[in-house]
Amino acid sequence: MKFYLISDNIDTQMGMRLAGIEGVVVHSPEEIKDALDRAMKMEDVGIVLMTEKAVQQVRETVYDYKLSRKQPLIVEIPDRHATSKISDTISRYLSDAIGIKL
């Protein structure tokens, strides 16, 4: 299984490529949703990494996939434009998914 990146900026993509992780740079919600749909169909991808800004633009689609599919795992990653702490993101996801605030 391998990683796949969906990023809203070229800097993150270039950094991940140095680590051997392939991916795409997308900007509009339509592009992000299409890239996510393609990534979810890739049989060799185990983890889809998405930048915070990309997730924000298609949050409902990301949550639908997270709640309905076991694989691949979608992980939101901060990048140089990150505005929130990753723990806040996890807490928000848990709150939305099971109705518990931590």
PDB file of N, CA and C in Angstrom:
ATOM      1  N   MET A   1       0.835  -1.186   0.000  1.00  0.00           N
ATOM      2  CA  MET A   1       0.000   0.000   0.000  1.00  0.00           C
ATOM      3  C   MET A   1       0.878   1.246   0.000  1.00  0.00           C
ATOM      4  N   LYS A   2       0.398   2.280  -0.667  1.00  0.00           N
ATOM      5  CA  LYS A   2       1.177   3.501  -0.738  1.00  0.00           C
ATOM      6  C   LYS A   2       0.329   4.719  -0.378  1.00  0.00           C
ATOM      7  N   PHE A   3       1.019   5.838  -0.215  1.00  0.00           N
ATOM      8  CA  PHE A   3       0.392   7.121   0.061  1.00  0.00           C
ATOM      9  C   PHE A   3       0.059   7.811  -1.255  1.00  0.00           C
ATOM     10  N   TYR A   4      -0.929   8.723  -1.198  1.00  0.00           N
ATOM     11  CA  TYR A   4      -1.267   9.574  -2.334  1.00  0.00           C
ATOM     12  C   TYR A   4      -1.641  10.930  -1.764  1.00  0.00           C
ATOM     13  N   LEU A   5      -1.158  12.006  -2.381  1.00  0.00           N
ATOM     14  CA  LEU A   5      -1.374  13.363  -1.875  1.00  0.00           C
ATOM     15  C   LEU A   5      -2.333  14.141  -2.754  1.00  0.00           C
ATOM     16  N   ILE A   6      -3.274  14.838  -2.113  1.00  0.00           N
ATOM     17  CA  ILE A   6      -4.120  15.818  -2.781  1.00  0.00           C
ATOM     18  C   ILE A   6      -3.840  17.138  -2.088  1.00  0.00           C
ATOM     19  N   SER A   7      -3.196  18.054  -2.829  1.00  0.00           N
ATOM     20  CA  SER A   7      -2.714  19.295  -2.242  1.00  0.00           C
ATOM     21  C   SER A   7      -3.256  20.502  -2.988  1.00  0.00           C
ATOM     22  N   ASP A   8      -3.347  21.605  -2.281  1.00  0.00           N
ATOM     23  CA  ASP A   8      -3.766  22.846  -2.912  1.00  0.00           C
ATOM     24  C   ASP A   8      -2.572  23.723  -3.285  1.00  0.00           C
ATOM     25  N   ASN A   9      -1.348  23.267  -2.998  1.00  0.00           N
ATOM     26  CA  ASN A   9      -0.180  24.074  -3.373  1.00  0.00           C
ATOM     27  C   ASN A   9       0.990  23.194  -3.805  1.00  0.00           C
ATOM     28  N   ILE A  10       1.788  23.747  -4.664  1.00  0.00           N
ATOM     29  CA  ILE A  10       2.896  23.016  -5.275  1.00  0.00           C
ATOM     30  C   ILE A  10       4.008  22.717  -4.272  1.00  0.00           C
ATOM     31  N   ASP A  11       4.197  23.580  -3.278  1.00  0.00           N
ATOM     32  CA  ASP A  11       5.264  23.373  -2.292  1.00  0.00           C
ATOM     33  C   ASP A  11       5.077  22.062  -1.528  1.00  0.00           C
ATOM     34  N   THR A  12       3.857  21.798  -1.096  1.00  0.00           N
ATOM     35  CA  THR A  12       3.579  20.560  -0.374  1.00  0.00           C
ATOM     36  C   THR A  12       3.785  19.356  -1.285  1.00  0.00           C
ATOM     37  N   GLN A  13       3.325  19.471  -2.520  1.00  0.00           N
ATOM     38  CA  GLN A  13       3.495  18.368  -3.452  1.00  0.00           C
ATOM     39  C   GLN A  13       4.982  18.076  -3.692  1.00  0.00           C
ATOM     40  N   MET A  14       5.777  19.106  -3.883  1.00  0.00           N
ATOM     41  CA  MET A  14       7.206  18.907  -4.133  1.00  0.00           C
ATOM     42  C   MET A  14       7.883  18.259  -2.919  1.00  0.00           C
ATOM     43  N   GLY A  15       7.536  18.696  -1.721  1.00  0.00           N
ATOM     44  CA  GLY A  15       8.102  18.093  -0.515  1.00  0.00           C
ATOM     45  C   GLY A  15       7.741  16.630  -0.389  1.00  0.00           C
ATOM     46  N   MET A  16       6.508  16.299  -0.677  1.00  0.00           N
ATOM     47  CA  MET A  16       6.079  14.904  -0.597  1.00  0.00           C
ATOM     48  C   MET A  16       6.721  14.063  -1.700  1.00  0.00           C
ATOM     49  N   ARG A  17       6.914  14.645  -2.860  1.00  0.00           N
ATOM     50  CA  ARG A  17       7.573  13.897  -3.939  1.00  0.00           C
ATOM     51  C   ARG A  17       9.003  13.544  -3.563  1.00  0.00           C
ATOM     52  N   LEU A  18       9.657  14.428  -2.812  1.00  0.00           N
ATOM     53  CA  LEU A  18      11.006  14.119  -2.336  1.00  0.00           C
ATOM     54  C   LEU A  18      10.998  12.900  -1.408  1.00  0.00           C
ATOM     55  N   ALA A  19       9.872  12.678  -0.748  1.00  0.00           N
ATOM     56  CA  ALA A  19       9.735  11.519   0.140  1.00  0.00           C
ATOM     57  C   ALA A  19       9.157  10.308  -0.599  1.00  0.00           C
ATOM     58  N   GLY A  20       8.946  10.452  -1.908  1.00  0.00           N
ATOM     59  CA  GLY A  20       8.450   9.335  -2.707  1.00  0.00           C
ATOM     60  C   GLY A  20       6.940   9.218  -2.783  1.00  0.00           C
ATOM     61  N   ILE A  21       6.234  10.260  -2.384  1.00  0.00           N
ATOM     62  CA  ILE A  21       4.768  10.240  -2.398  1.00  0.00           C
ATOM     63  C   ILE A  21       4.269  11.007  -3.611  1.00  0.00           C
ATOM     64  N   GLU A  22       3.525  10.326  -4.463  1.00  0.00           N
ATOM     65  CA  GLU A  22       2.941  10.957  -5.646  1.00  0.00           C
ATOM     66  C   GLU A  22       1.640  11.647  -5.271  1.00  0.00           C
ATOM     67  N   GLY A  23       1.192  12.552  -6.131  1.00  0.00           N
ATOM     68  CA  GLY A  23      -0.059  13.237  -5.871  1.00  0.00           C
ATOM     69  C   GLY A  23      -0.362  14.283  -6.910  1.00  0.00           C
ATOM     70  N   VAL A  24      -1.376  15.084  -6.630  1.00  0.00           N
ATOM     71  CA  VAL A  24      -1.820  16.121  -7.553  1.00  0.00           C
ATOM     72  C   VAL A  24      -1.993  17.436  -6.807  1.00  0.00           C
ATOM     73  N   VAL A  25      -1.923  18.515  -7.581  1.00  0.00           N
ATOM     74  CA  VAL A  25      -2.217  19.849  -7.059  1.00  0.00           C
ATOM     75  C   VAL A  25      -3.533  20.285  -7.684  1.00  0.00           C
ATOM     76  N   VAL A  26      -4.484  20.637  -6.848  1.00  0.00           N
ATOM     77  CA  VAL A  26      -5.816  21.036  -7.295  1.00  0.00           C
ATOM     78  C   VAL A  26      -6.220  22.309  -6.569  1.00  0.00           C
ATOM     79  N   HIS A  27      -7.155  23.045  -7.162  1.00  0.00           N
ATOM     80  CA  HIS A  27      -7.532  24.324  -6.564  1.00  0.00           C
ATOM     81  C   HIS A  27      -9.032  24.482  -6.347  1.00  0.00           C
ATOM     82  N   SER A  28      -9.842  24.116  -7.313  1.00  0.00           N
ATOM     83  CA  SER A  28     -11.286  24.316  -7.176  1.00  0.00           C
ATOM     84  C   SER A  28     -11.926  23.119  -6.475  1.00  0.00           C
ATOM     85  N   PRO A  29     -13.089  23.327  -5.871  1.00  0.00           N
ATOM     86  CA  PRO A  29     -13.775  22.199  -5.225  1.00  0.00           C
ATOM     87  C   PRO A  29     -14.057  21.048  -6.193  1.00  0.00           C
ATOM     88  N   GLU A  30     -14.370  21.361  -7.439  1.00  0.00           N
ATOM     89  CA  GLU A  30     -14.633  20.314  -8.429  1.00  0.00           C
ATOM     90  C   GLU A  30     -13.373  19.486  -8.691  1.00  0.00           C
ATOM     91  N   GLU A  31     -12.231  20.164  -8.841  1.00  0.00           N
ATOM     92  CA  GLU A  31     -10.968  19.460  -9.058  1.00  0.00           C
ATOM     93  C   GLU A  31     -10.610  18.583  -7.858  1.00  0.00           C
ATOM     94  N   ILE A  32     -10.822  19.107  -6.663  1.00  0.00           N
ATOM     95  CA  ILE A  32     -10.501  18.366  -5.444  1.00  0.00           C
ATOM     96  C   ILE A  32     -11.386  17.125  -5.338  1.00  0.00           C
ATOM     97  N   LYS A  33     -12.679  17.292  -5.580  1.00  0.00           N
ATOM     98  CA  LYS A  33     -13.602  16.159  -5.510  1.00  0.00           C
ATOM     99  C   LYS A  33     -13.243  15.105  -6.555  1.00  0.00           C
ATOM    100  N   ASP A  34     -12.928  15.515  -7.771  1.00  0.00           N
ATOM    101  CA  ASP A  34     -12.538  14.561  -8.821  1.00  0.00           C
ATOM    102  C   ASP A  34     -11.269  13.804  -8.429  1.00  0.00           C
ATOM    103  N   ALA A  35     -10.283  14.535  -7.892  1.00  0.00           N
ATOM    104  CA  ALA A  35      -9.028  13.902  -7.476  1.00  0.00           C
ATOM    105  C   ALA A  35      -9.272  12.921  -6.338  1.00  0.00           C
ATOM    106  N   LEU A  36     -10.131  13.279  -5.401  1.00  0.00           N
ATOM    107  CA  LEU A  36     -10.446  12.392  -4.282  1.00  0.00           C
ATOM    108  C   LEU A  36     -11.180  11.148  -4.772  1.00  0.00           C
ATOM    109  N   ASP A  37     -12.131  11.340  -5.665  1.00  0.00           N
ATOM    110  CA  ASP A  37     -12.858  10.194  -6.220  1.00  0.00           C
ATOM    111  C   ASP A  37     -11.898   9.229  -6.920  1.00  0.00           C
ATOM    112  N   ARG A  38     -10.954   9.772  -7.705  1.00  0.00           N
ATOM    113  CA  ARG A  38      -9.961   8.925  -8.387  1.00  0.00           C
ATOM    114  C   ARG A  38      -9.075   8.197  -7.377  1.00  0.00           C
ATOM    115  N   ALA A  39      -8.631   8.925  -6.353  1.00  0.00           N
ATOM    116  CA  ALA A  39      -7.750   8.320  -5.340  1.00  0.00           C
ATOM    117  C   ALA A  39      -8.457   7.198  -4.583  1.00  0.00           C
ATOM    118  N   MET A  40      -9.727   7.369  -4.311  1.00  0.00           N
ATOM    119  CA  MET A  40     -10.473   6.358  -3.568  1.00  0.00           C
ATOM    120  C   MET A  40     -10.656   5.079  -4.388  1.00  0.00           C
ATOM    121  N   LYS A  41     -10.522   5.179  -5.694  1.00  0.00           N
ATOM    122  CA  LYS A  41     -10.657   4.006  -6.564  1.00  0.00           C
ATOM    123  C   LYS A  41      -9.327   3.300  -6.821  1.00  0.00           C
ATOM    124  N   MET A  42      -8.211   3.908  -6.439  1.00  0.00           N
ATOM    125  CA  MET A  42      -6.899   3.306  -6.661  1.00  0.00           C
ATOM    126  C   MET A  42      -6.691   2.152  -5.680  1.00  0.00           C
ATOM    127  N   GLU A  43      -6.499   0.965  -6.210  1.00  0.00           N
ATOM    128  CA  GLU A  43      -6.393  -0.218  -5.360  1.00  0.00           C
ATOM    129  C   GLU A  43      -5.095  -0.280  -4.562  1.00  0.00           C
ATOM    130  N   ASP A  44      -4.040   0.375  -5.048  1.00  0.00           N
ATOM    131  CA  ASP A  44      -2.748   0.299  -4.357  1.00  0.00           C
ATOM    132  C   ASP A  44      -2.532   1.427  -3.355  1.00  0.00           C
ATOM    133  N   VAL A  45      -3.496   2.334  -3.212  1.00  0.00           N
ATOM    134  CA  VAL A  45      -3.378   3.456  -2.281  1.00  0.00           C
ATOM    135  C   VAL A  45      -4.020   3.075  -0.954  1.00  0.00           C
ATOM    136  N   GLY A  46      -3.238   3.175   0.128  1.00  0.00           N
ATOM    137  CA  GLY A  46      -3.740   2.861   1.458  1.00  0.00           C
ATOM    138  C   GLY A  46      -4.084   4.091   2.279  1.00  0.00           C
ATOM    139  N   ILE A  47      -3.385   5.211   1.987  1.00  0.00           N
ATOM    140  CA  ILE A  47      -3.616   6.457   2.727  1.00  0.00           C
ATOM    141  C   ILE A  47      -3.625   7.625   1.751  1.00  0.00           C
ATOM    142  N   VAL A  48      -4.685   8.416   1.804  1.00  0.00           N
ATOM    143  CA  VAL A  48      -4.789   9.636   1.010  1.00  0.00           C
ATOM    144  C   VAL A  48      -4.498  10.807   1.942  1.00  0.00           C
ATOM    145  N   LEU A  49      -3.448  11.537   1.653  1.00  0.00           N
ATOM    146  CA  LEU A  49      -3.103  12.739   2.417  1.00  0.00           C
ATOM    147  C   LEU A  49      -3.743  13.934   1.737  1.00  0.00           C
ATOM    148  N   MET A  50      -4.409  14.783   2.503  1.00  0.00           N
ATOM    149  CA  MET A  50      -5.031  15.990   1.946  1.00  0.00           C
ATOM    150  C   MET A  50      -4.648  17.189   2.796  1.00  0.00           C
ATOM    151  N   THR A  51      -4.293  18.280   2.138  1.00  0.00           N
ATOM    152  CA  THR A  51      -3.975  19.493   2.876  1.00  0.00           C
ATOM    153  C   THR A  51      -5.245  20.068   3.495  1.00  0.00           C
ATOM    154  N   GLU A  52      -5.051  20.825   4.556  1.00  0.00           N
ATOM    155  CA  GLU A  52      -6.172  21.401   5.298  1.00  0.00           C
ATOM    156  C   GLU A  52      -7.100  22.221   4.394  1.00  0.00           C
ATOM    157  N   LYS A  53      -6.529  23.044   3.556  1.00  0.00           N
ATOM    158  CA  LYS A  53      -7.332  23.903   2.683  1.00  0.00           C
ATOM    159  C   LYS A  53      -8.145  23.075   1.689  1.00  0.00           C
ATOM    160  N   ALA A  54      -7.567  21.995   1.179  1.00  0.00           N
ATOM    161  CA  ALA A  54      -8.287  21.123   0.248  1.00  0.00           C
ATOM    162  C   ALA A  54      -9.472  20.453   0.952  1.00  0.00           C
ATOM    163  N   VAL A  55      -9.251  19.982   2.167  1.00  0.00           N
ATOM    164  CA  VAL A  55     -10.331  19.336   2.918  1.00  0.00           C
ATOM    165  C   VAL A  55     -11.456  20.323   3.196  1.00  0.00           C
ATOM    166  N   GLN A  56     -11.115  21.552   3.553  1.00  0.00           N
ATOM    167  CA  GLN A  56     -12.128  22.562   3.855  1.00  0.00           C
ATOM    168  C   GLN A  56     -13.066  22.803   2.676  1.00  0.00           C
ATOM    169  N   GLN A  57     -12.546  22.678   1.466  1.00  0.00           N
ATOM    170  CA  GLN A  57     -13.367  22.967   0.285  1.00  0.00           C
ATOM    171  C   GLN A  57     -14.351  21.843  -0.052  1.00  0.00           C
ATOM    172  N   VAL A  58     -14.066  20.618   0.399  1.00  0.00           N
ATOM    173  CA  VAL A  58     -14.959  19.486   0.108  1.00  0.00           C
ATOM    174  C   VAL A  58     -15.202  18.659   1.369  1.00  0.00           C
ATOM    175  N   ARG A  59     -15.367  19.330   2.490  1.00  0.00           N
ATOM    176  CA  ARG A  59     -15.475  18.661   3.788  1.00  0.00           C
ATOM    177  C   ARG A  59     -16.564  17.582   3.800  1.00  0.00           C
ATOM    178  N   GLU A  60     -17.717  17.852   3.248  1.00  0.00           N
ATOM    179  CA  GLU A  60     -18.814  16.880   3.285  1.00  0.00           C
ATOM    180  C   GLU A  60     -18.450  15.599   2.526  1.00  0.00           C
ATOM    181  N   THR A  61     -17.823  15.739   1.382  1.00  0.00           N
ATOM    182  CA  THR A  61     -17.397  14.575   0.604  1.00  0.00           C
ATOM    183  C   THR A  61     -16.356  13.770   1.374  1.00  0.00           C
ATOM    184  N   VAL A  62     -15.412  14.464   2.002  1.00  0.00           N
ATOM    185  CA  VAL A  62     -14.374  13.784   2.790  1.00  0.00           C
ATOM    186  C   VAL A  62     -15.019  13.015   3.936  1.00  0.00           C
ATOM    187  N   TYR A  63     -15.936  13.630   4.666  1.00  0.00           N
ATOM    188  CA  TYR A  63     -16.595  12.953   5.779  1.00  0.00           C
ATOM    189  C   TYR A  63     -17.403  11.749   5.298  1.00  0.00           C
ATOM    190  N   ASP A  64     -18.077  11.887   4.153  1.00  0.00           N
ATOM    191  CA  ASP A  64     -18.833  10.761   3.609  1.00  0.00           C
ATOM    192  C   ASP A  64     -17.915   9.571   3.357  1.00  0.00           C
ATOM    193  N   TYR A  65     -16.765   9.832   2.743  1.00  0.00           N
ATOM    194  CA  TYR A  65     -15.806   8.750   2.500  1.00  0.00           C
ATOM    195  C   TYR A  65     -15.265   8.181   3.816  1.00  0.00           C
ATOM    196  N   LYS A  66     -14.929   9.056   4.762  1.00  0.00           N
ATOM    197  CA  LYS A  66     -14.363   8.586   6.036  1.00  0.00           C
ATOM    198  C   LYS A  66     -15.347   7.697   6.792  1.00  0.00           C
ATOM    199  N   LEU A  67     -16.612   8.029   6.704  1.00  0.00           N
ATOM    200  CA  LEU A  67     -17.620   7.287   7.459  1.00  0.00           C
ATOM    201  C   LEU A  67     -18.117   6.035   6.751  1.00  0.00           C
ATOM    202  N   SER A  68     -17.928   5.965   5.440  1.00  0.00           N
ATOM    203  CA  SER A  68     -18.498   4.844   4.706  1.00  0.00           C
ATOM    204  C   SER A  68     -17.464   3.847   4.182  1.00  0.00           C
ATOM    205  N   ARG A  69     -16.181   4.201   4.195  1.00  0.00           N
ATOM    206  CA  ARG A  69     -15.159   3.325   3.634  1.00  0.00           C
ATOM    207  C   ARG A  69     -14.059   3.068   4.643  1.00  0.00           C
ATOM    208  N   LYS A  70     -13.551   1.847   4.642  1.00  0.00           N
ATOM    209  CA  LYS A  70     -12.436   1.514   5.519  1.00  0.00           C
ATOM    210  C   LYS A  70     -11.111   1.876   4.876  1.00  0.00           C
ATOM    211  N   GLN A  71     -11.038   1.749   3.564  1.00  0.00           N
ATOM    212  CA  GLN A  71      -9.794   2.033   2.844  1.00  0.00           C
ATOM    213  C   GLN A  71     -10.091   2.779   1.580  1.00  0.00           C
ATOM    214  N   PRO A  72      -9.233   3.631   1.147  1.00  0.00           N
ATOM    215  CA  PRO A  72      -8.059   4.117   1.843  1.00  0.00           C
ATOM    216  C   PRO A  72      -8.433   5.100   2.951  1.00  0.00           C
ATOM    217  N   LEU A  73      -7.547   5.235   3.882  1.00  0.00           N
ATOM    218  CA  LEU A  73      -7.700   6.167   4.993  1.00  0.00           C
ATOM    219  C   LEU A  73      -7.412   7.576   4.491  1.00  0.00           C
ATOM    220  N   ILE A  74      -8.249   8.540   4.831  1.00  0.00           N
ATOM    221  CA  ILE A  74      -8.024   9.938   4.454  1.00  0.00           C
ATOM    222  C   ILE A  74      -7.473  10.668   5.668  1.00  0.00           C
ATOM    223  N   VAL A  75      -6.308  11.299   5.497  1.00  0.00           N
ATOM    224  CA  VAL A  75      -5.654  12.005   6.593  1.00  0.00           C
ATOM    225  C   VAL A  75      -5.454  13.458   6.194  1.00  0.00           C
ATOM    226  N   GLU A  76      -5.957  14.361   7.018  1.00  0.00           N
ATOM    227  CA  GLU A  76      -5.781  15.797   6.793  1.00  0.00           C
ATOM    228  C   GLU A  76      -4.432  16.203   7.363  1.00  0.00           C
ATOM    229  N   ILE A  77      -3.624  16.867   6.541  1.00  0.00           N
ATOM    230  CA  ILE A  77      -2.302  17.296   6.988  1.00  0.00           C
ATOM    231  C   ILE A  77      -2.205  18.815   6.924  1.00  0.00           C
ATOM    232  N   PRO A  78      -1.530  19.405   7.888  1.00  0.00           N
ATOM    233  CA  PRO A  78      -1.290  20.844   7.813  1.00  0.00           C
ATOM    234  C   PRO A  78      -0.186  21.116   6.805  1.00  0.00           C
ATOM    235  N   ASP A  79      -0.225  22.272   6.200  1.00  0.00           N
ATOM    236  CA  ASP A  79       0.867  22.693   5.330  1.00  0.00           C
ATOM    237  C   ASP A  79       1.288  24.086   5.767  1.00  0.00           C
ATOM    238  N   ARG A  80       2.055  24.753   4.956  1.00  0.00           N
ATOM    239  CA  ARG A  80       2.570  26.063   5.386  1.00  0.00           C
ATOM    240  C   ARG A  80       1.481  27.111   5.527  1.00  0.00           C
ATOM    241  N   HIS A  81       0.283  26.838   4.995  1.00  0.00           N
ATOM    242  CA  HIS A  81      -0.834  27.771   5.103  1.00  0.00           C
ATOM    243  C   HIS A  81      -1.828  27.363   6.180  1.00  0.00           C
ATOM    244  N   ALA A  82      -1.487  26.385   6.991  1.00  0.00           N
ATOM    245  CA  ALA A  82      -2.425  25.840   7.979  1.00  0.00           C
ATOM    246  C   ALA A  82      -2.866  26.918   8.962  1.00  0.00           C
ATOM    247  N   THR A  83      -4.159  26.878   9.273  1.00  0.00           N
ATOM    248  CA  THR A  83      -4.711  27.881  10.181  1.00  0.00           C
ATOM    249  C   THR A  83      -5.162  27.299  11.508  1.00  0.00           C
ATOM    250  N   SER A  84      -5.297  25.979  11.578  1.00  0.00           N
ATOM    251  CA  SER A  84      -5.748  25.381  12.839  1.00  0.00           C
ATOM    252  C   SER A  84      -4.801  24.280  13.271  1.00  0.00           C
ATOM    253  N   LYS A  85      -4.918  23.932  14.539  1.00  0.00           N
ATOM    254  CA  LYS A  85      -4.113  22.830  15.061  1.00  0.00           C
ATOM    255  C   LYS A  85      -4.747  21.516  14.625  1.00  0.00           C
ATOM    256  N   ILE A  86      -3.931  20.525  14.362  1.00  0.00           N
ATOM    257  CA  ILE A  86      -4.442  19.225  13.917  1.00  0.00           C
ATOM    258  C   ILE A  86      -5.329  18.584  14.977  1.00  0.00           C
ATOM    259  N   SER A  87      -5.066  18.845  16.266  1.00  0.00           N
ATOM    260  CA  SER A  87      -5.916  18.281  17.318  1.00  0.00           C
ATOM    261  C   SER A  87      -7.323  18.859  17.244  1.00  0.00           C
ATOM    262  N   ASP A  88      -7.453  20.129  16.821  1.00  0.00           N
ATOM    263  CA  ASP A  88      -8.775  20.719  16.641  1.00  0.00           C
ATOM    264  C   ASP A  88      -9.523  20.018  15.523  1.00  0.00           C
ATOM    265  N   THR A  89      -8.819  19.659  14.467  1.00  0.00           N
ATOM    266  CA  THR A  89      -9.419  18.965  13.339  1.00  0.00           C
ATOM    267  C   THR A  89      -9.924  17.595  13.768  1.00  0.00           C
ATOM    268  N   ILE A  90      -9.120  16.872  14.525  1.00  0.00           N
ATOM    269  CA  ILE A  90      -9.521  15.548  14.998  1.00  0.00           C
ATOM    270  C   ILE A  90     -10.722  15.664  15.927  1.00  0.00           C
ATOM    271  N   SER A  91     -10.707  16.626  16.817  1.00  0.00           N
ATOM    272  CA  SER A  91     -11.831  16.822  17.734  1.00  0.00           C
ATOM    273  C   SER A  91     -13.108  17.160  16.976  1.00  0.00           C
ATOM    274  N   ARG A  92     -13.003  18.011  15.962  1.00  0.00           N
ATOM    275  CA  ARG A  92     -14.157  18.386  15.153  1.00  0.00           C
ATOM    276  C   ARG A  92     -14.703  17.161  14.408  1.00  0.00           C
ATOM    277  N   TYR A  93     -13.813  16.329  13.869  1.00  0.00           N
ATOM    278  CA  TYR A  93     -14.237  15.122  13.160  1.00  0.00           C
ATOM    279  C   TYR A  93     -14.982  14.168  14.098  1.00  0.00           C
ATOM    280  N   LEU A  94     -14.435  13.941  15.289  1.00  0.00           N
ATOM    281  CA  LEU A  94     -15.094  13.075  16.262  1.00  0.00           C
ATOM    282  C   LEU A  94     -16.451  13.620  16.669  1.00  0.00           C
ATOM    283  N   SER A  95     -16.514  14.926  16.856  1.00  0.00           N
ATOM    284  CA  SER A  95     -17.763  15.553  17.229  1.00  0.00           C
ATOM    285  C   SER A  95     -18.818  15.359  16.140  1.00  0.00           C
ATOM    286  N   ASP A  96     -18.420  15.558  14.888  1.00  0.00           N
ATOM    287  CA  ASP A  96     -19.351  15.391  13.774  1.00  0.00           C
ATOM    288  C   ASP A  96     -19.738  13.924  13.577  1.00  0.00           C
ATOM    289  N   ALA A  97     -18.781  13.034  13.762  1.00  0.00           N
ATOM    290  CA  ALA A  97     -19.002  11.621  13.474  1.00  0.00           C
ATOM    291  C   ALA A  97     -19.858  10.921  14.538  1.00  0.00           C
ATOM    292  N   ILE A  98     -19.548  11.171  15.819  1.00  0.00           N
ATOM    293  CA  ILE A  98     -20.246  10.428  16.863  1.00  0.00           C
ATOM    294  C   ILE A  98     -20.959  11.314  17.885  1.00  0.00           C
ATOM    295  N   GLY A  99     -20.887  12.605  17.693  1.00  0.00           N
ATOM    296  CA  GLY A  99     -21.621  13.513  18.558  1.00  0.00           C
ATOM    297  C   GLY A  99     -21.025  13.735  19.926  1.00  0.00           C
ATOM    298  N   ILE A 100     -19.740  13.517  20.076  1.00  0.00           N
ATOM    299  CA  ILE A 100     -19.075  13.707  21.372  1.00  0.00           C
ATOM    300  C   ILE A 100     -18.051  14.829  21.248  1.00  0.00           C
ATOM    301  N   LYS A 101     -18.115  15.772  22.171  1.00  0.00           N
ATOM    302  CA  LYS A 101     -17.112  16.830  22.204  1.00  0.00           C
ATOM    303  C   LYS A 101     -16.044  16.459  23.209  1.00  0.00           C
ATOM    304  N   LEU A 102     -14.783  16.603  22.786  1.00  0.00           N
ATOM    305  CA  LEU A 102     -13.676  16.298  23.686  1.00  0.00           C
ATOM    306  C   LEU A 102     -13.067  17.562  24.228  1.00  0.00           C
TER     307      LEU A 102
END
